PDB file of C-alpha atoms and ligand atoms in Angstrom:
ATOM      1  CA  MET L   7      75.820  73.878  96.516  1.00  0.00           C
ATOM      2  CA  GLN L   8      78.183  76.409  98.004  1.00  0.00           C
ATOM      3  CA  ILE L   9      77.433  79.936  99.147  1.00  0.00           C
ATOM      4  CA  LEU L  10      79.176  82.950  97.653  1.00  0.00           C
ATOM      5  CA  ASP L  11      79.319  84.782 100.952  1.00  0.00           C
ATOM      6  CA  GLY L  12      79.225  88.482 100.125  1.00  0.00           C
ATOM      7  CA  LYS L  13      78.958  89.428 103.756  1.00  0.00           C
ATOM      8  CA  SER L  14      82.246  87.855 104.849  1.00  0.00           C
ATOM      9  CA  CYS L  15      83.996  88.827 101.601  1.00  0.00           C
ATOM     10  CA  SER L  16      82.906  92.467 102.034  1.00  0.00           C
ATOM     11  CA  GLU L  17      84.127  92.443 105.654  1.00  0.00           C
ATOM     12  CA  GLN L  18      87.525  91.337 104.398  1.00  0.00           C
ATOM     13  CA  ILE L  19      87.568  94.186 101.827  1.00  0.00           C
ATOM     14  CA  ARG L  20      86.468  96.723 104.452  1.00  0.00           C
ATOM     15  CA  GLN L  21      89.264  95.540 106.734  1.00  0.00           C
ATOM     16  CA  GLU L  22      91.795  95.954 103.921  1.00  0.00           C
ATOM     17  CA  ILE L  23      90.550  99.493 103.276  1.00  0.00           C
ATOM     18  CA  ALA L  24      90.555 100.355 106.989  1.00  0.00           C
ATOM     19  CA  ASP L  25      94.172  99.157 107.236  1.00  0.00           C
ATOM     20  CA  GLN L  26      95.134 101.333 104.272  1.00  0.00           C
ATOM     21  CA  VAL L  27      93.391 104.362 105.800  1.00  0.00           C
ATOM     22  CA  SER L  28      95.203 103.803 109.132  1.00  0.00           C
ATOM     23  CA  GLN L  29      98.477 103.706 107.232  1.00  0.00           C
ATOM     24  CA  LEU L  30      97.653 106.967 105.403  1.00  0.00           C
ATOM     25  CA  LYS L  31      96.694 108.655 108.666  1.00  0.00           C
ATOM     26  CA  SER L  32      99.878 107.459 110.343  1.00  0.00           C
ATOM     27  CA  GLU L  33     101.792 109.180 107.522  1.00  0.00           C
ATOM     28  CA  GLY L  34      99.984 112.401 108.401  1.00  0.00           C
ATOM     29  CA  ARG L  35      97.668 112.365 105.396  1.00  0.00           C
ATOM     30  CA  ARG L  36      93.970 113.214 105.543  1.00  0.00           C
ATOM     31  CA  PRO L  37      91.512 110.339 105.068  1.00  0.00           C
ATOM     32  CA  PRO L  38      89.459 109.830 101.880  1.00  0.00           C
ATOM     33  CA  HIS L  39      86.207 111.811 101.837  1.00  0.00           C
ATOM     34  CA  LEU L  40      82.910 110.657 100.269  1.00  0.00           C
ATOM     35  CA  ALA L  41      79.945 113.002 100.000  1.00  0.00           C
ATOM     36  CA  ALA L  42      76.365 111.907  99.295  1.00  0.00           C
ATOM     37  CA  ILE L  43      73.469 114.022  98.099  1.00  0.00           C
ATOM     38  CA  LEU L  44      70.024 112.812  99.110  1.00  0.00           C
ATOM     39  CA  VAL L  45      66.883 114.462  97.776  1.00  0.00           C
ATOM     40  CA  GLY L  46      63.574 113.867  99.566  1.00  0.00           C
ATOM     41  CA  ASN L  47      62.594 111.136 102.015  1.00  0.00           C
ATOM     42  CA  ASP L  48      62.241 107.930  99.993  1.00  0.00           C
ATOM     43  CA  GLY L  49      62.567 105.090 102.528  1.00  0.00           C
ATOM     44  CA  ALA L  50      64.871 102.867 100.489  1.00  0.00           C
ATOM     45  CA  SER L  51      67.139 105.780  99.505  1.00  0.00           C
ATOM     46  CA  GLU L  52      67.329 106.892 103.158  1.00  0.00           C
ATOM     47  CA  THR L  53      68.504 103.422 104.141  1.00  0.00           C
ATOM     48  CA  TYR L  54      71.021 103.150 101.302  1.00  0.00           C
ATOM     49  CA  VAL L  55      72.560 106.539 102.051  1.00  0.00           C
ATOM     50  CA  ALA L  56      72.626 105.936 105.829  1.00  0.00           C
ATOM     51  CA  ASN L  57      74.501 102.689 105.145  1.00  0.00           C
ATOM     52  CA  LYS L  58      76.991 104.479 102.894  1.00  0.00           C
ATOM     53  CA  VAL L  59      77.717 107.007 105.651  1.00  0.00           C
ATOM     54  CA  LYS L  60      78.039 104.235 108.253  1.00  0.00           C
ATOM     55  CA  ASP L  61      80.433 102.284 105.981  1.00  0.00           C
ATOM     56  CA  CYS L  62      82.623 105.386 105.626  1.00  0.00           C
ATOM     57  CA  GLN L  63      82.814 105.821 109.388  1.00  0.00           C
ATOM     58  CA  GLN L  64      83.682 102.180 109.857  1.00  0.00           C
ATOM     59  CA  VAL L  65      86.721 102.269 107.565  1.00  0.00           C
ATOM     60  CA  GLY L  66      87.897 105.693 108.754  1.00  0.00           C
ATOM     61  CA  PHE L  67      86.760 107.772 105.769  1.00  0.00           C
ATOM     62  CA  GLU L  68      85.320 111.215 106.189  1.00  0.00           C
ATOM     63  CA  SER L  69      81.761 111.527 104.900  1.00  0.00           C
ATOM     64  CA  SER L  70      79.245 114.301 104.279  1.00  0.00           C
ATOM     65  CA  LEU L  71      75.531 113.912 103.833  1.00  0.00           C
ATOM     66  CA  ILE L  72      73.891 116.771 101.950  1.00  0.00           C
ATOM     67  CA  ARG L  73      70.107 116.738 102.093  1.00  0.00           C
ATOM     68  CA  PHE L  74      67.551 118.584  99.991  1.00  0.00           C
ATOM     69  CA  ASP L  75      63.776 118.676 100.102  1.00  0.00           C
ATOM     70  CA  ASN L  76      61.812 117.059  97.308  1.00  0.00           C
ATOM     71  CA  SER L  77      61.054 120.570  96.092  1.00  0.00           C
ATOM     72  CA  VAL L  78      64.704 121.433  95.371  1.00  0.00           C
ATOM     73  CA  SER L  79      65.159 122.959  91.919  1.00  0.00           C
ATOM     74  CA  GLU L  80      67.365 121.399  89.308  1.00  0.00           C
ATOM     75  CA  GLU L  81      69.455 124.576  89.320  1.00  0.00           C
ATOM     76  CA  GLU L  82      70.055 124.394  93.084  1.00  0.00           C
ATOM     77  CA  LEU L  83      71.106 120.767  92.800  1.00  0.00           C
ATOM     78  CA  LEU L  84      73.464 121.534  89.887  1.00  0.00           C
ATOM     79  CA  THR L  85      74.988 124.401  91.869  1.00  0.00           C
ATOM     80  CA  LYS L  86      75.736 122.008  94.762  1.00  0.00           C
ATOM     81  CA  ILE L  87      77.282 119.518  92.339  1.00  0.00           C
ATOM     82  CA  ALA L  88      79.500 122.270  90.898  1.00  0.00           C
ATOM     83  CA  GLU L  89      80.598 123.103  94.450  1.00  0.00           C
ATOM     84  CA  LEU L  90      81.495 119.482  95.179  1.00  0.00           C
ATOM     85  CA  ASN L  91      83.321 119.198  91.847  1.00  0.00           C
ATOM     86  CA  ALA L  92      85.487 122.140  92.921  1.00  0.00           C
ATOM     87  CA  ASP L  93      85.948 121.125  96.576  1.00  0.00           C
ATOM     88  CA  GLU L  94      89.454 119.718  96.951  1.00  0.00           C
ATOM     89  CA  ALA L  95      88.549 118.178 100.293  1.00  0.00           C
ATOM     90  CA  VAL L  96      85.989 115.887  98.620  1.00  0.00           C
ATOM     91  CA  ASP L  97      87.428 112.918  96.719  1.00  0.00           C
ATOM     92  CA  GLY L  98      84.214 111.452  95.396  1.00  0.00           C
ATOM     93  CA  PHE L  99      80.472 111.949  95.648  1.00  0.00           C
ATOM     94  CA  ILE L 100      77.201 110.386  94.660  1.00  0.00           C
ATOM     95  CA  VAL L 101      73.729 111.732  94.006  1.00  0.00           C
ATOM     96  CA  GLN L 102      71.331 109.080  95.263  1.00  0.00           C
ATOM     97  CA  LEU L 103      68.808 108.004  92.600  1.00  0.00           C
ATOM     98  CA  PRO L 104      65.928 108.123  91.864  1.00  0.00           C
ATOM     99  CA  LEU L 105      65.410 111.886  91.830  1.00  0.00           C
ATOM    100  CA  PRO L 106      62.014 113.644  91.840  1.00  0.00           C
ATOM    101  CA  GLY L 107      60.338 113.792  88.418  1.00  0.00           C
ATOM    102  CA  HIS L 108      61.021 117.495  87.824  1.00  0.00           C
ATOM    103  CA  ILE L 109      64.792 116.905  87.866  1.00  0.00           C
ATOM    104  CA  ASP L 110      66.532 115.523  84.796  1.00  0.00           C
ATOM    105  CA  GLU L 111      68.674 112.615  86.100  1.00  0.00           C
ATOM    106  CA  HIS L 112      70.794 112.600  82.952  1.00  0.00           C
ATOM    107  CA  LYS L 113      71.611 116.285  83.356  1.00  0.00           C
ATOM    108  CA  VAL L 114      72.638 115.614  86.958  1.00  0.00           C
ATOM    109  CA  THR L 115      74.775 112.595  86.065  1.00  0.00           C
ATOM    110  CA  VAL L 116      76.679 114.386  83.307  1.00  0.00           C
ATOM    111  CA  SER L 117      77.396 117.347  85.584  1.00  0.00           C
ATOM    112  CA  ILE L 118      79.489 115.256  87.986  1.00  0.00           C
ATOM    113  CA  ASP L 119      83.254 115.540  87.438  1.00  0.00           C
ATOM    114  CA  PRO L 120      84.245 112.068  86.072  1.00  0.00           C
ATOM    115  CA  ARG L 121      87.225 112.026  88.473  1.00  0.00           C
ATOM    116  CA  LYS L 122      84.789 112.229  91.408  1.00  0.00           C
ATOM    117  CA  ASP L 123      82.048 110.034  89.906  1.00  0.00           C
ATOM    118  CA  VAL L 124      82.545 107.082  92.254  1.00  0.00           C
ATOM    119  CA  ASP L 125      79.199 105.620  91.122  1.00  0.00           C
ATOM    120  CA  GLY L 126      80.668 105.276  87.626  1.00  0.00           C
ATOM    121  CA  PHE L 127      77.461 106.553  86.038  1.00  0.00           C
ATOM    122  CA  CYS L 128      78.704 109.468  83.913  1.00  0.00           C
ATOM    123  CA  PRO L 129      79.247 109.005  80.153  1.00  0.00           C
ATOM    124  CA  GLU L 130      83.038 109.351  80.348  1.00  0.00           C
ATOM    125  CA  ASN L 131      83.326 106.567  82.898  1.00  0.00           C
ATOM    126  CA  VAL L 132      80.841 104.316  81.075  1.00  0.00           C
ATOM    127  CA  GLY L 133      82.753 104.989  77.841  1.00  0.00           C
ATOM    128  CA  ASN L 134      86.060 104.106  79.520  1.00  0.00           C
ATOM    129  CA  LEU L 135      84.499 100.886  80.777  1.00  0.00           C
ATOM    130  CA  CYS L 136      83.454  99.962  77.222  1.00  0.00           C
ATOM    131  CA  LEU L 137      86.971 100.704  75.970  1.00  0.00           C
ATOM    132  CA  GLY L 138      88.647  98.756  78.777  1.00  0.00           C
ATOM    133  CA  LEU L 139      90.355 101.907  80.095  1.00  0.00           C
ATOM    134  CA  PRO L 140      90.843 102.774  83.786  1.00  0.00           C
ATOM    135  CA  THR L 141      87.550 104.006  85.184  1.00  0.00           C
ATOM    136  CA  PHE L 142      85.101 103.838  88.063  1.00  0.00           C
ATOM    137  CA  VAL L 143      82.891 100.807  87.597  1.00  0.00           C
ATOM    138  CA  SER L 144      79.358 100.985  88.951  1.00  0.00           C
ATOM    139  CA  ALA L 145      79.333  99.484  92.459  1.00  0.00           C
ATOM    140  CA  THR L 146      77.077  96.456  91.969  1.00  0.00           C
ATOM    141  CA  PRO L 147      78.805  94.923  88.915  1.00  0.00           C
ATOM    142  CA  ASN L 148      82.171  95.818  90.422  1.00  0.00           C
ATOM    143  CA  GLY L 149      81.216  94.007  93.622  1.00  0.00           C
ATOM    144  CA  ILE L 150      80.070  90.920  91.710  1.00  0.00           C
ATOM    145  CA  MET L 151      83.357  90.777  89.773  1.00  0.00           C
ATOM    146  CA  GLU L 152      85.257  91.064  93.066  1.00  0.00           C
ATOM    147  CA  LEU L 153      83.182  88.235  94.558  1.00  0.00           C
ATOM    148  CA  LEU L 154      83.872  85.975  91.538  1.00  0.00           C
ATOM    149  CA  ALA L 155      87.583  86.860  91.759  1.00  0.00           C
ATOM    150  CA  ARG L 156      87.898  86.193  95.473  1.00  0.00           C
ATOM    151  CA  TYR L 157      86.161  82.822  95.168  1.00  0.00           C
ATOM    152  CA  ASP L 158      88.291  82.043  92.082  1.00  0.00           C
ATOM    153  CA  ILE L 159      85.197  81.145  90.045  1.00  0.00           C
ATOM    154  CA  GLU L 160      86.166  80.067  86.520  1.00  0.00           C
ATOM    155  CA  THR L 161      84.487  82.356  84.000  1.00  0.00           C
ATOM    156  CA  GLU L 162      86.679  81.919  80.906  1.00  0.00           C
ATOM    157  CA  GLY L 163      84.811  80.327  77.993  1.00  0.00           C
ATOM    158  CA  LYS L 164      81.622  80.070  80.057  1.00  0.00           C
ATOM    159  CA  HIS L 165      78.212  81.179  78.878  1.00  0.00           C
ATOM    160  CA  CYS L 166      77.063  84.006  81.098  1.00  0.00           C
ATOM    161  CA  VAL L 167      73.431  85.115  80.879  1.00  0.00           C
ATOM    162  CA  VAL L 168      72.731  88.513  82.407  1.00  0.00           C
ATOM    163  CA  LEU L 169      69.047  89.040  83.082  1.00  0.00           C
ATOM    164  CA  GLY L 170      68.243  92.745  82.973  1.00  0.00           C
ATOM    165  CA  ARG L 171      69.752  95.583  80.919  1.00  0.00           C
ATOM    166  CA  SER L 172      69.827  98.503  83.373  1.00  0.00           C
ATOM    167  CA  ASN L 173      72.564 101.120  83.034  1.00  0.00           C
ATOM    168  CA  ILE L 174      73.590 100.516  86.655  1.00  0.00           C
ATOM    169  CA  VAL L 175      73.836  96.730  86.712  1.00  0.00           C
ATOM    170  CA  GLY L 176      72.929  94.610  83.668  1.00  0.00           C
ATOM    171  CA  THR L 177      74.712  96.526  80.929  1.00  0.00           C
ATOM    172  CA  PRO L 178      78.036  97.101  82.761  1.00  0.00           C
ATOM    173  CA  MET L 179      77.921  93.501  84.033  1.00  0.00           C
ATOM    174  CA  ALA L 180      77.634  92.188  80.458  1.00  0.00           C
ATOM    175  CA  ILE L 181      80.574  94.367  79.371  1.00  0.00           C
ATOM    176  CA  LEU L 182      82.762  93.264  82.291  1.00  0.00           C
ATOM    177  CA  MET L 183      82.079  89.565  81.804  1.00  0.00           C
ATOM    178  CA  SER L 184      82.875  89.725  78.094  1.00  0.00           C
ATOM    179  CA  ARG L 185      86.180  91.587  78.566  1.00  0.00           C
ATOM    180  CA  ASN L 186      89.554  89.913  78.106  1.00  0.00           C
ATOM    181  CA  SER L 187      90.230  89.719  81.853  1.00  0.00           C
ATOM    182  CA  LYS L 188      90.010  87.460  84.872  1.00  0.00           C
ATOM    183  CA  PRO L 189      87.210  87.174  85.838  1.00  0.00           C
ATOM    184  CA  GLY L 190      85.816  87.745  82.360  1.00  0.00           C
ATOM    185  CA  ASN L 191      86.359  86.086  78.972  1.00  0.00           C
ATOM    186  CA  SER L 192      82.805  84.760  79.107  1.00  0.00           C
ATOM    187  CA  THR L 193      80.437  84.541  76.176  1.00  0.00           C
ATOM    188  CA  VAL L 194      77.675  86.853  77.293  1.00  0.00           C
ATOM    189  CA  THR L 195      73.988  87.036  76.516  1.00  0.00           C
ATOM    190  CA  LEU L 196      72.212  90.177  77.776  1.00  0.00           C
ATOM    191  CA  ALA L 197      68.594  89.120  78.236  1.00  0.00           C
ATOM    192  CA  HIS L 198      65.652  91.409  79.029  1.00  0.00           C
ATOM    193  CA  SER L 199      61.888  91.720  79.040  1.00  0.00           C
ATOM    194  CA  ARG L 200      61.649  91.278  75.264  1.00  0.00           C
ATOM    195  CA  THR L 201      63.967  88.256  75.026  1.00  0.00           C
ATOM    196  CA  ALA L 202      62.343  85.233  73.358  1.00  0.00           C
ATOM    197  CA  ASN L 203      62.543  81.813  75.023  1.00  0.00           C
ATOM    198  CA  LEU L 204      63.920  83.324  78.175  1.00  0.00           C
ATOM    199  CA  LYS L 205      63.520  80.222  80.349  1.00  0.00           C
ATOM    200  CA  ALA L 206      65.359  77.975  77.900  1.00  0.00           C
ATOM    201  CA  LEU L 207      68.089  80.570  77.460  1.00  0.00           C
ATOM    202  CA  CYS L 208      68.667  80.886  81.207  1.00  0.00           C
ATOM    203  CA  ALA L 209      68.805  77.105  81.492  1.00  0.00           C
ATOM    204  CA  GLU L 210      71.846  77.149  79.178  1.00  0.00           C
ATOM    205  CA  ALA L 211      73.787  79.573  81.384  1.00  0.00           C
ATOM    206  CA  ASP L 212      76.924  78.446  83.191  1.00  0.00           C
ATOM    207  CA  ILE L 213      76.768  81.755  85.048  1.00  0.00           C
ATOM    208  CA  LEU L 214      73.381  83.409  85.580  1.00  0.00           C
ATOM    209  CA  VAL L 215      73.181  86.978  86.859  1.00  0.00           C
ATOM    210  CA  ALA L 216      69.618  87.896  87.845  1.00  0.00           C
ATOM    211  CA  ALA L 217      69.107  91.660  87.891  1.00  0.00           C
ATOM    212  CA  ILE L 218      65.543  92.254  86.766  1.00  0.00           C
ATOM    213  CA  GLY L 219      63.987  93.454  90.005  1.00  0.00           C
ATOM    214  CA  LYS L 220      61.211  90.842  89.959  1.00  0.00           C
ATOM    215  CA  PRO L 221      61.063  88.942  93.239  1.00  0.00           C
ATOM    216  CA  GLU L 222      61.714  85.194  92.905  1.00  0.00           C
ATOM    217  CA  PHE L 223      61.522  85.352  89.104  1.00  0.00           C
ATOM    218  CA  VAL L 224      64.184  82.678  88.506  1.00  0.00           C
ATOM    219  CA  SER L 225      62.833  79.203  89.210  1.00  0.00           C
ATOM    220  CA  ALA L 226      64.770  75.949  89.386  1.00  0.00           C
ATOM    221  CA  ASP L 227      63.709  74.893  85.864  1.00  0.00           C
ATOM    222  CA  MET L 228      65.550  77.985  84.544  1.00  0.00           C
ATOM    223  CA  VAL L 229      68.867  76.900  86.040  1.00  0.00           C
ATOM    224  CA  LYS L 230      71.425  74.474  84.628  1.00  0.00           C
ATOM    225  CA  PRO L 231      72.742  71.919  87.143  1.00  0.00           C
ATOM    226  CA  GLY L 232      76.120  73.138  88.416  1.00  0.00           C
ATOM    227  CA  ALA L 233      75.535  76.770  87.400  1.00  0.00           C
ATOM    228  CA  VAL L 234      76.858  79.813  89.264  1.00  0.00           C
ATOM    229  CA  VAL L 235      73.862  81.973  90.265  1.00  0.00           C
ATOM    230  CA  ILE L 236      74.276  85.619  91.206  1.00  0.00           C
ATOM    231  CA  ASP L 237      71.168  87.246  92.638  1.00  0.00           C
ATOM    232  CA  VAL L 238      71.139  91.041  92.440  1.00  0.00           C
ATOM    233  CA  GLY L 239      67.483  91.505  93.426  1.00  0.00           C
ATOM    234  CA  ILE L 240      66.309  92.626  96.815  1.00  0.00           C
ATOM    235  CA  THR L 241      62.614  93.136  97.535  1.00  0.00           C
ATOM    236  CA  ARG L 242      60.644  93.336 100.789  1.00  0.00           C
ATOM    237  CA  LEU L 243      57.794  90.816 100.757  1.00  0.00           C
ATOM    238  CA  ALA L 244      55.081  90.999 103.423  1.00  0.00           C
ATOM    239  CA  ASP L 245      55.479  88.104 105.887  1.00  0.00           C
ATOM    240  CA  GLU L 246      53.319  88.071 108.986  1.00  0.00           C
ATOM    241  CA  SER L 247      55.319  85.212 110.518  1.00  0.00           C
ATOM    242  CA  ARG L 248      58.238  87.643 110.997  1.00  0.00           C
ATOM    243  CA  THR L 249      58.347  90.225 113.750  1.00  0.00           C
ATOM    244  CA  SER L 250      59.471  92.788 111.183  1.00  0.00           C
ATOM    245  CA  GLY L 251      56.380  91.986 109.074  1.00  0.00           C
ATOM    246  CA  PHE L 252      58.495  91.321 105.976  1.00  0.00           C
ATOM    247  CA  ARG L 253      61.220  89.162 104.534  1.00  0.00           C
ATOM    248  CA  LEU L 254      63.837  90.054 101.963  1.00  0.00           C
ATOM    249  CA  VAL L 255      63.848  88.078  98.743  1.00  0.00           C
ATOM    250  CA  GLY L 256      65.984  88.234  95.637  1.00  0.00           C
ATOM    251  CA  ASP L 257      65.173  87.703  91.965  1.00  0.00           C
ATOM    252  CA  VAL L 258      65.877  83.969  92.482  1.00  0.00           C
ATOM    253  CA  GLN L 259      63.789  81.279  94.221  1.00  0.00           C
ATOM    254  CA  PHE L 260      66.644  80.528  96.585  1.00  0.00           C
ATOM    255  CA  ASP L 261      65.747  77.157  98.151  1.00  0.00           C
ATOM    256  CA  SER L 262      64.935  75.232  94.969  1.00  0.00           C
ATOM    257  CA  VAL L 263      67.629  76.910  92.855  1.00  0.00           C
ATOM    258  CA  ALA L 264      70.275  76.280  95.521  1.00  0.00           C
ATOM    259  CA  GLU L 265      69.670  72.544  95.136  1.00  0.00           C
ATOM    260  CA  LYS L 266      70.745  72.721  91.469  1.00  0.00           C
ATOM    261  CA  ALA L 267      73.438  75.402  91.534  1.00  0.00           C
ATOM    262  CA  ALA L 268      77.130  74.844  92.273  1.00  0.00           C
ATOM    263  CA  TRP L 269      77.449  78.350  93.724  1.00  0.00           C
ATOM    264  CA  ILE L 270      74.805  80.876  94.709  1.00  0.00           C
ATOM    265  CA  THR L 271      74.641  84.268  96.421  1.00  0.00           C
ATOM    266  CA  PRO L 272      72.140  84.537  99.269  1.00  0.00           C
ATOM    267  CA  VAL L 273      69.751  87.467  99.799  1.00  0.00           C
ATOM    268  CA  PRO L 274      70.530  89.207 102.059  1.00  0.00           C
ATOM    269  CA  GLY L 275      74.285  88.698 102.486  1.00  0.00           C
ATOM    270  CA  GLY L 276      75.357  88.252  98.871  1.00  0.00           C
ATOM    271  CA  VAL L 277      75.575  91.056  96.327  1.00  0.00           C
ATOM    272  CA  GLY L 278      74.308  93.820  98.642  1.00  0.00           C
ATOM    273  CA  PRO L 279      77.324  93.987 100.991  1.00  0.00           C
ATOM    274  CA  MET L 280      79.674  93.677  98.009  1.00  0.00           C
ATOM    275  CA  THR L 281      78.025  96.699  96.406  1.00  0.00           C
ATOM    276  CA  ARG L 282      78.597  98.695  99.608  1.00  0.00           C
ATOM    277  CA  ALA L 283      82.249  97.647  99.765  1.00  0.00           C
ATOM    278  CA  SER L 284      82.735  98.614  96.107  1.00  0.00           C
ATOM    279  CA  LEU L 285      81.711 102.200  96.710  1.00  0.00           C
ATOM    280  CA  LEU L 286      84.406 102.386  99.403  1.00  0.00           C
ATOM    281  CA  GLN L 287      86.938 100.902  96.988  1.00  0.00           C
ATOM    282  CA  ASN L 288      85.998 103.480  94.356  1.00  0.00           C
ATOM    283  CA  THR L 289      86.298 106.316  96.873  1.00  0.00           C
ATOM    284  CA  LEU L 290      89.751 105.158  97.937  1.00  0.00           C
ATOM    285  CA  LYS L 291      90.723 104.936  94.257  1.00  0.00           C
ATOM    286  CA  ALA L 292      89.485 108.507  93.665  1.00  0.00           C
ATOM    287  CA  TYR L 293      91.511 109.697  96.665  1.00  0.00           C
ATOM    288  CA  LEU L 294      94.688 107.956  95.501  1.00  0.00           C
ATOM    289  CA  ARG L 295      94.251 109.194  91.932  1.00  0.00           C
ATOM    290  CA  ASN L 296      93.720 112.804  92.917  1.00  0.00           C
TER     291      ASN L 296
HETATM  292  N1  LIG U  11      70.003 104.115  93.581  1.00  0.00           N
HETATM  293  C1  LIG U  11      70.020 102.769  93.598  1.00  0.00           C
HETATM  294  N2  LIG U  11      71.294 102.313  93.510  1.00  0.00           N
HETATM  295  C2  LIG U  11      72.094 103.405  93.431  1.00  0.00           C
HETATM  296  C3  LIG U  11      73.484 103.583  93.327  1.00  0.00           C
HETATM  297  O1  LIG U  11      74.275 102.619  93.265  1.00  0.00           O
HETATM  298  N3  LIG U  11      73.929 104.855  93.282  1.00  0.00           N
HETATM  299  C4  LIG U  11      73.076 105.912  93.328  1.00  0.00           C
HETATM  300  N4  LIG U  11      73.604 107.143  93.252  1.00  0.00           N
HETATM  301  N5  LIG U  11      71.779 105.794  93.420  1.00  0.00           N
HETATM  302  C5  LIG U  11      71.273 104.550  93.469  1.00  0.00           C
END
């Protein structure tokens, strides 16, 4: 088994971006600017957004964090989005999800200017992805494709099973892997909670992407010997033997699956850092496009 090391790969990408930003600055140009809107105080969202801001600082981007209370009205949020759409000093922005129940996430997503939608969530960008046109690809699937590319993993003609059909990960991942591209050209099965014979199906996969958000769901008997296993899950499980009181686990039972797989992403240190690097790549792309 070999590790698909997302941590070191993402460091390489961040260095490449930082070098490009230095070059831009030396030419007298302003740096790329990412803004993030965070509503409320959800612990996981706080961490994700703090990391996004930190990543921007590290590569030399400008960043803005715009916070709202949980009680913010949909109208107020849409007004801020309209401001960011019009702000020429902002290249791209994200609205961290999930949002409080009284706000319509779809309405928020469609109000973001597609040219600044570095999350790749708005209908125009998802449509472009389906059509194979230039677009912003959602950060997690984009990061996985980059990882497969940088490790030169053969995907052509392979059977790729994507577990989970979310708009953010599973669905775009299935589209990307089936496209006529490298990586890509796989025969893709998009499996989900209603899929029959799920275990047997997974065991046929040459490439298995686990994105169902169920900790340690994928066991060794679900994995074909020599498969490439991509673990998108990340869950905190209580663990009193750790000083932190928890350990992070993915959607895959790492130790036993690693014995069968040819390649596997660890958790943490696999898909997570690649996702973070992808958002930076998308922001740089937005900057260069605009
Ligand atoms: N919540 C969980 N993942 C994401 C993401 O990639 N982007 C946004 N905006 N919210 C999220």
